[in-house]
Amino acid sequence: GETIAAAADDEGWKVTHILLTHAHFDHVGGLTALKEATGAPISIHPDAVDMLKNAPQAASMWGMHVAEPPAPDEMLEAEQTIVVGKLSFHVLFTPGHAPGHVSFYLPEHDTLFDGDVLFQQGIGRTDFPQSDHATLMRSIREALLPLPEETRVYPGHGNPTTIGAERRRNPFLQNLR
């Protein structure tokens, strides 16, 4: 969290929103420090709140420490639009990897921040408690694959890709039409 706040400060940016795709501990580990450093409101889907509260316990099962996260300030809804400066983030409901998972689509910039739903030649894990493979595949089919081919995908881990490249080359999507 301190690193993100410092990087934003170095660029002269002001963090005005903290938008969470989901609440797995590896995505919220710096949340407390980021909130303290910026005061920005935390937004999350209501179905992800319990997982956020349990992030420290989940991290401890992997031998890691995550600070007790602050309570969210705002609840996200599917199809909601969040305006941050000149950017419009459209909230896409994309559960399956985690309850209440959402992705943020910026149509004016052909850009998607999808957390742990779709990766370069991969998909989010569904072997975790509260994950569901069929739900994840439905989210990809219904929410992500309809996006334009040129949409750049920035996942929560790994390299960026595009919707078109994943339609053509992702082995998990070959029978998902």
PDB file of C-alpha atoms in Angstrom:
ATOM      1  CA  GLY A   1       0.000   0.000   0.000  1.00  0.00           C
ATOM      2  CA  GLU A   2       2.806   2.410   0.865  1.00  0.00           C
ATOM      3  CA  THR A   3       4.502   1.584  -2.450  1.00  0.00           C
ATOM      4  CA  ILE A   4       1.362   2.352  -4.444  1.00  0.00           C
ATOM      5  CA  ALA A   5       0.771   5.610  -2.577  1.00  0.00           C
ATOM      6  CA  ALA A   6       4.421   6.649  -3.032  1.00  0.00           C
ATOM      7  CA  ALA A   7       4.386   5.788  -6.760  1.00  0.00           C
ATOM      8  CA  ALA A   8       1.224   7.850  -7.253  1.00  0.00           C
ATOM      9  CA  ASP A   9       2.749  10.726  -5.305  1.00  0.00           C
ATOM     10  CA  ASP A  10       5.960  10.546  -7.377  1.00  0.00           C
ATOM     11  CA  GLU A  11       3.857  10.933 -10.534  1.00  0.00           C
ATOM     12  CA  GLY A  12       1.875  13.815  -9.059  1.00  0.00           C
ATOM     13  CA  TRP A  13      -1.317  11.771  -8.985  1.00  0.00           C
ATOM     14  CA  LYS A  14      -3.937  11.818  -6.267  1.00  0.00           C
ATOM     15  CA  VAL A  15      -5.525   8.475  -5.366  1.00  0.00           C
ATOM     16  CA  THR A  16      -9.251   9.225  -5.150  1.00  0.00           C
ATOM     17  CA  HIS A  17     -10.705   5.704  -5.408  1.00  0.00           C
ATOM     18  CA  ILE A  18      -9.654   2.216  -4.345  1.00  0.00           C
ATOM     19  CA  LEU A  19     -11.530  -0.203  -6.608  1.00  0.00           C
ATOM     20  CA  LEU A  20     -11.286  -3.870  -5.641  1.00  0.00           C
ATOM     21  CA  THR A  21     -11.872  -6.606  -8.206  1.00  0.00           C
ATOM     22  CA  HIS A  22     -12.098  -9.178  -5.409  1.00  0.00           C
ATOM     23  CA  ALA A  23     -10.917  -9.755  -1.858  1.00  0.00           C
ATOM     24  CA  HIS A  24      -8.378 -12.576  -1.971  1.00  0.00           C
ATOM     25  CA  PHE A  25      -5.592 -11.668   0.452  1.00  0.00           C
ATOM     26  CA  ASP A  26      -3.006 -11.276  -2.319  1.00  0.00           C
ATOM     27  CA  HIS A  27      -5.116  -8.452  -3.734  1.00  0.00           C
ATOM     28  CA  VAL A  28      -5.903  -6.649  -0.475  1.00  0.00           C
ATOM     29  CA  GLY A  29      -2.639  -7.072   1.445  1.00  0.00           C
ATOM     30  CA  GLY A  30      -1.712  -3.395   1.117  1.00  0.00           C
ATOM     31  CA  LEU A  31      -5.236  -2.070   1.498  1.00  0.00           C
ATOM     32  CA  THR A  32      -4.865  -0.807   5.064  1.00  0.00           C
ATOM     33  CA  ALA A  33      -1.710   1.168   4.278  1.00  0.00           C
ATOM     34  CA  LEU A  34      -3.152   2.540   1.033  1.00  0.00           C
ATOM     35  CA  LYS A  35      -6.318   3.698   2.769  1.00  0.00           C
ATOM     36  CA  GLU A  36      -4.290   5.300   5.567  1.00  0.00           C
ATOM     37  CA  ALA A  37      -1.970   7.043   3.095  1.00  0.00           C
ATOM     38  CA  THR A  38      -4.665   8.360   0.772  1.00  0.00           C
ATOM     39  CA  GLY A  39      -7.989   8.438   2.604  1.00  0.00           C
ATOM     40  CA  ALA A  40      -9.577   7.259  -0.647  1.00  0.00           C
ATOM     41  CA  PRO A  41     -12.840   5.332  -0.359  1.00  0.00           C
ATOM     42  CA  ILE A  42     -12.721   1.559  -0.820  1.00  0.00           C
ATOM     43  CA  SER A  43     -15.252   0.106  -3.263  1.00  0.00           C
ATOM     44  CA  ILE A  44     -16.117  -3.590  -3.404  1.00  0.00           C
ATOM     45  CA  HIS A  45     -19.028  -5.801  -4.469  1.00  0.00           C
ATOM     46  CA  PRO A  46     -21.237  -6.791  -1.496  1.00  0.00           C
ATOM     47  CA  ASP A  47     -20.658 -10.510  -2.160  1.00  0.00           C
ATOM     48  CA  ALA A  48     -16.915  -9.989  -1.516  1.00  0.00           C
ATOM     49  CA  VAL A  49     -17.204  -8.286   1.885  1.00  0.00           C
ATOM     50  CA  ASP A  50     -16.988 -11.485   3.965  1.00  0.00           C
ATOM     51  CA  MET A  51     -13.837 -12.545   2.130  1.00  0.00           C
ATOM     52  CA  LEU A  52     -12.338  -9.095   2.753  1.00  0.00           C
ATOM     53  CA  LYS A  53     -13.016  -9.434   6.487  1.00  0.00           C
ATOM     54  CA  ASN A  54     -11.362 -12.872   6.482  1.00  0.00           C
ATOM     55  CA  ALA A  55      -8.258 -11.861   4.483  1.00  0.00           C
ATOM     56  CA  PRO A  56      -5.885 -12.020   7.504  1.00  0.00           C
ATOM     57  CA  GLN A  57      -7.012 -15.570   8.355  1.00  0.00           C
ATOM     58  CA  ALA A  58      -6.714 -16.674   4.727  1.00  0.00           C
ATOM     59  CA  ALA A  59      -3.208 -15.229   4.487  1.00  0.00           C
ATOM     60  CA  SER A  60      -2.139 -16.985   7.683  1.00  0.00           C
ATOM     61  CA  MET A  61      -3.100 -20.344   6.154  1.00  0.00           C
ATOM     62  CA  TRP A  62      -0.367 -19.653   3.555  1.00  0.00           C
ATOM     63  CA  GLY A  63       2.131 -18.509   6.207  1.00  0.00           C
ATOM     64  CA  MET A  64       1.691 -14.848   5.312  1.00  0.00           C
ATOM     65  CA  HIS A  65       0.550 -11.775   7.221  1.00  0.00           C
ATOM     66  CA  VAL A  66      -2.071  -9.298   6.018  1.00  0.00           C
ATOM     67  CA  ALA A  67      -3.192  -6.397   8.193  1.00  0.00           C
ATOM     68  CA  GLU A  68      -6.814  -6.262   9.255  1.00  0.00           C
ATOM     69  CA  PRO A  69      -8.452  -4.485   6.297  1.00  0.00           C
ATOM     70  CA  PRO A  70     -10.605  -1.423   6.776  1.00  0.00           C
ATOM     71  CA  ALA A  71     -14.311  -1.707   6.091  1.00  0.00           C
ATOM     72  CA  PRO A  72     -15.358  -0.796   2.561  1.00  0.00           C
ATOM     73  CA  ASP A  73     -16.884   2.621   2.011  1.00  0.00           C
ATOM     74  CA  GLU A  74     -18.951   1.907  -1.100  1.00  0.00           C
ATOM     75  CA  MET A  75     -20.667  -1.113  -2.610  1.00  0.00           C
ATOM     76  CA  LEU A  76     -20.265  -1.821  -6.314  1.00  0.00           C
ATOM     77  CA  GLU A  77     -23.117  -2.983  -8.527  1.00  0.00           C
ATOM     78  CA  ALA A  78     -23.029  -4.706 -11.894  1.00  0.00           C
ATOM     79  CA  GLU A  79     -23.347  -2.252 -14.783  1.00  0.00           C
ATOM     80  CA  GLN A  80     -22.503   0.688 -12.516  1.00  0.00           C
ATOM     81  CA  THR A  81     -20.234   3.391 -13.961  1.00  0.00           C
ATOM     82  CA  ILE A  82     -17.600   5.023 -11.774  1.00  0.00           C
ATOM     83  CA  VAL A  83     -16.098   8.266 -13.008  1.00  0.00           C
ATOM     84  CA  VAL A  84     -12.540   8.982 -11.902  1.00  0.00           C
ATOM     85  CA  GLY A  85     -11.317  12.220 -13.409  1.00  0.00           C
ATOM     86  CA  LYS A  86     -11.798  11.778 -17.158  1.00  0.00           C
ATOM     87  CA  LEU A  87     -12.062   7.983 -16.950  1.00  0.00           C
ATOM     88  CA  SER A  88     -15.316   5.991 -16.867  1.00  0.00           C
ATOM     89  CA  PHE A  89     -15.029   2.522 -15.340  1.00  0.00           C
ATOM     90  CA  HIS A  90     -17.923   0.182 -16.134  1.00  0.00           C
ATOM     91  CA  VAL A  91     -18.402  -2.513 -13.512  1.00  0.00           C
ATOM     92  CA  LEU A  92     -18.794  -6.012 -14.973  1.00  0.00           C
ATOM     93  CA  PHE A  93     -19.943  -8.761 -12.587  1.00  0.00           C
ATOM     94  CA  THR A  94     -17.467 -11.620 -13.131  1.00  0.00           C
ATOM     95  CA  PRO A  95     -17.717 -14.132 -10.255  1.00  0.00           C
ATOM     96  CA  GLY A  96     -16.316 -17.643 -10.284  1.00  0.00           C
ATOM     97  CA  HIS A  97     -12.735 -17.168  -9.106  1.00  0.00           C
ATOM     98  CA  ALA A  98     -14.078 -15.469  -5.979  1.00  0.00           C
ATOM     99  CA  PRO A  99     -17.460 -14.346  -4.675  1.00  0.00           C
ATOM    100  CA  GLY A 100     -18.355 -10.831  -5.749  1.00  0.00           C
ATOM    101  CA  HIS A 101     -15.543 -10.645  -8.296  1.00  0.00           C
ATOM    102  CA  VAL A 102     -15.902  -7.699 -10.664  1.00  0.00           C
ATOM    103  CA  SER A 103     -13.912  -6.384 -13.613  1.00  0.00           C
ATOM    104  CA  PHE A 104     -13.513  -2.764 -14.644  1.00  0.00           C
ATOM    105  CA  TYR A 105     -13.994  -1.933 -18.333  1.00  0.00           C
ATOM    106  CA  LEU A 106     -13.034   1.383 -19.906  1.00  0.00           C
ATOM    107  CA  PRO A 107     -14.667   1.275 -23.368  1.00  0.00           C
ATOM    108  CA  GLU A 108     -13.244   4.662 -24.428  1.00  0.00           C
ATOM    109  CA  HIS A 109      -9.757   3.217 -23.943  1.00  0.00           C
ATOM    110  CA  ASP A 110     -10.391  -0.403 -25.046  1.00  0.00           C
ATOM    111  CA  THR A 111      -9.109  -1.492 -21.645  1.00  0.00           C
ATOM    112  CA  LEU A 112     -10.194  -4.069 -19.075  1.00  0.00           C
ATOM    113  CA  PHE A 113      -8.853  -4.594 -15.566  1.00  0.00           C
ATOM    114  CA  ASP A 114     -10.127  -8.079 -14.830  1.00  0.00           C
ATOM    115  CA  GLY A 115      -8.461  -9.159 -11.589  1.00  0.00           C
ATOM    116  CA  ASP A 116      -8.139 -12.941 -11.664  1.00  0.00           C
ATOM    117  CA  VAL A 117     -10.730 -13.892 -14.286  1.00  0.00           C
ATOM    118  CA  LEU A 118      -8.827 -14.103 -17.582  1.00  0.00           C
ATOM    119  CA  PHE A 119      -5.069 -14.357 -18.042  1.00  0.00           C
ATOM    120  CA  GLN A 120      -2.784 -14.664 -21.031  1.00  0.00           C
ATOM    121  CA  GLN A 121      -3.563 -18.248 -22.102  1.00  0.00           C
ATOM    122  CA  GLY A 122      -5.129 -18.981 -18.731  1.00  0.00           C
ATOM    123  CA  ILE A 123      -8.058 -18.371 -16.409  1.00  0.00           C
ATOM    124  CA  GLY A 124      -8.481 -17.758 -12.695  1.00  0.00           C
ATOM    125  CA  ARG A 125      -8.113 -20.677 -10.333  1.00  0.00           C
ATOM    126  CA  THR A 126     -11.276 -22.384  -9.198  1.00  0.00           C
ATOM    127  CA  ASP A 127      -9.813 -24.860  -6.720  1.00  0.00           C
ATOM    128  CA  PHE A 128     -10.157 -22.414  -3.820  1.00  0.00           C
ATOM    129  CA  PRO A 129     -13.012 -22.479  -1.311  1.00  0.00           C
ATOM    130  CA  GLN A 130     -15.943 -20.447  -2.678  1.00  0.00           C
ATOM    131  CA  SER A 131     -14.632 -20.668  -6.259  1.00  0.00           C
ATOM    132  CA  ASP A 132     -16.705 -22.277  -8.986  1.00  0.00           C
ATOM    133  CA  HIS A 133     -15.427 -23.280 -12.425  1.00  0.00           C
ATOM    134  CA  ALA A 134     -18.814 -23.233 -14.187  1.00  0.00           C
ATOM    135  CA  THR A 135     -19.543 -19.751 -12.820  1.00  0.00           C
ATOM    136  CA  LEU A 136     -16.122 -18.470 -13.912  1.00  0.00           C
ATOM    137  CA  MET A 137     -16.596 -19.820 -17.439  1.00  0.00           C
ATOM    138  CA  ARG A 138     -20.068 -18.236 -17.626  1.00  0.00           C
ATOM    139  CA  SER A 139     -18.577 -14.902 -16.509  1.00  0.00           C
ATOM    140  CA  ILE A 140     -15.939 -15.093 -19.234  1.00  0.00           C
ATOM    141  CA  ARG A 141     -18.454 -16.117 -21.899  1.00  0.00           C
ATOM    142  CA  GLU A 142     -21.125 -13.558 -20.982  1.00  0.00           C
ATOM    143  CA  ALA A 143     -19.143 -10.560 -19.707  1.00  0.00           C
ATOM    144  CA  LEU A 144     -15.686 -10.650 -21.299  1.00  0.00           C
ATOM    145  CA  LEU A 145     -15.854 -12.406 -24.660  1.00  0.00           C
ATOM    146  CA  PRO A 146     -18.480  -9.984 -26.029  1.00  0.00           C
ATOM    147  CA  LEU A 147     -15.969  -7.133 -25.627  1.00  0.00           C
ATOM    148  CA  PRO A 148     -14.181  -5.919 -28.776  1.00  0.00           C
ATOM    149  CA  GLU A 149     -11.209  -7.990 -29.996  1.00  0.00           C
ATOM    150  CA  GLU A 150      -8.789  -5.107 -29.465  1.00  0.00           C
ATOM    151  CA  THR A 151      -9.703  -4.694 -25.782  1.00  0.00           C
ATOM    152  CA  ARG A 152      -6.482  -4.799 -23.769  1.00  0.00           C
ATOM    153  CA  VAL A 153      -6.766  -7.030 -20.710  1.00  0.00           C
ATOM    154  CA  TYR A 154      -4.707  -6.200 -17.635  1.00  0.00           C
ATOM    155  CA  PRO A 155      -5.027  -9.147 -15.254  1.00  0.00           C
ATOM    156  CA  GLY A 156      -4.165  -9.207 -11.575  1.00  0.00           C
ATOM    157  CA  HIS A 157      -1.128 -11.382 -12.314  1.00  0.00           C
ATOM    158  CA  GLY A 158       1.053 -11.864 -15.374  1.00  0.00           C
ATOM    159  CA  ASN A 159       1.271 -10.185 -18.741  1.00  0.00           C
ATOM    160  CA  PRO A 160      -1.383  -8.092 -20.466  1.00  0.00           C
ATOM    161  CA  THR A 161      -3.226  -9.600 -23.389  1.00  0.00           C
ATOM    162  CA  THR A 162      -6.247  -8.813 -25.571  1.00  0.00           C
ATOM    163  CA  ILE A 163      -9.702 -10.291 -25.810  1.00  0.00           C
ATOM    164  CA  GLY A 164      -8.986 -11.294 -29.429  1.00  0.00           C
ATOM    165  CA  ALA A 165      -5.737 -13.076 -28.571  1.00  0.00           C
ATOM    166  CA  GLU A 166      -7.472 -15.030 -25.819  1.00  0.00           C
ATOM    167  CA  ARG A 167     -10.389 -15.965 -28.084  1.00  0.00           C
ATOM    168  CA  ARG A 168      -7.887 -17.430 -30.553  1.00  0.00           C
ATOM    169  CA  ARG A 169      -5.185 -18.929 -28.326  1.00  0.00           C
ATOM    170  CA  ASN A 170      -6.427 -19.513 -24.793  1.00  0.00           C
ATOM    171  CA  PRO A 171      -6.842 -23.298 -24.412  1.00  0.00           C
ATOM    172  CA  PHE A 172      -9.513 -22.827 -21.724  1.00  0.00           C
ATOM    173  CA  LEU A 173     -11.734 -20.877 -24.126  1.00  0.00           C
ATOM    174  CA  GLN A 174     -11.559 -23.064 -27.235  1.00  0.00           C
ATOM    175  CA  ASN A 175     -14.877 -24.805 -26.556  1.00  0.00           C
ATOM    176  CA  LEU A 176     -16.485 -21.774 -24.927  1.00  0.00           C
ATOM    177  CA  ARG A 177     -18.610 -20.202 -27.610  1.00  0.00           C
TER     178      ARG A 177
END
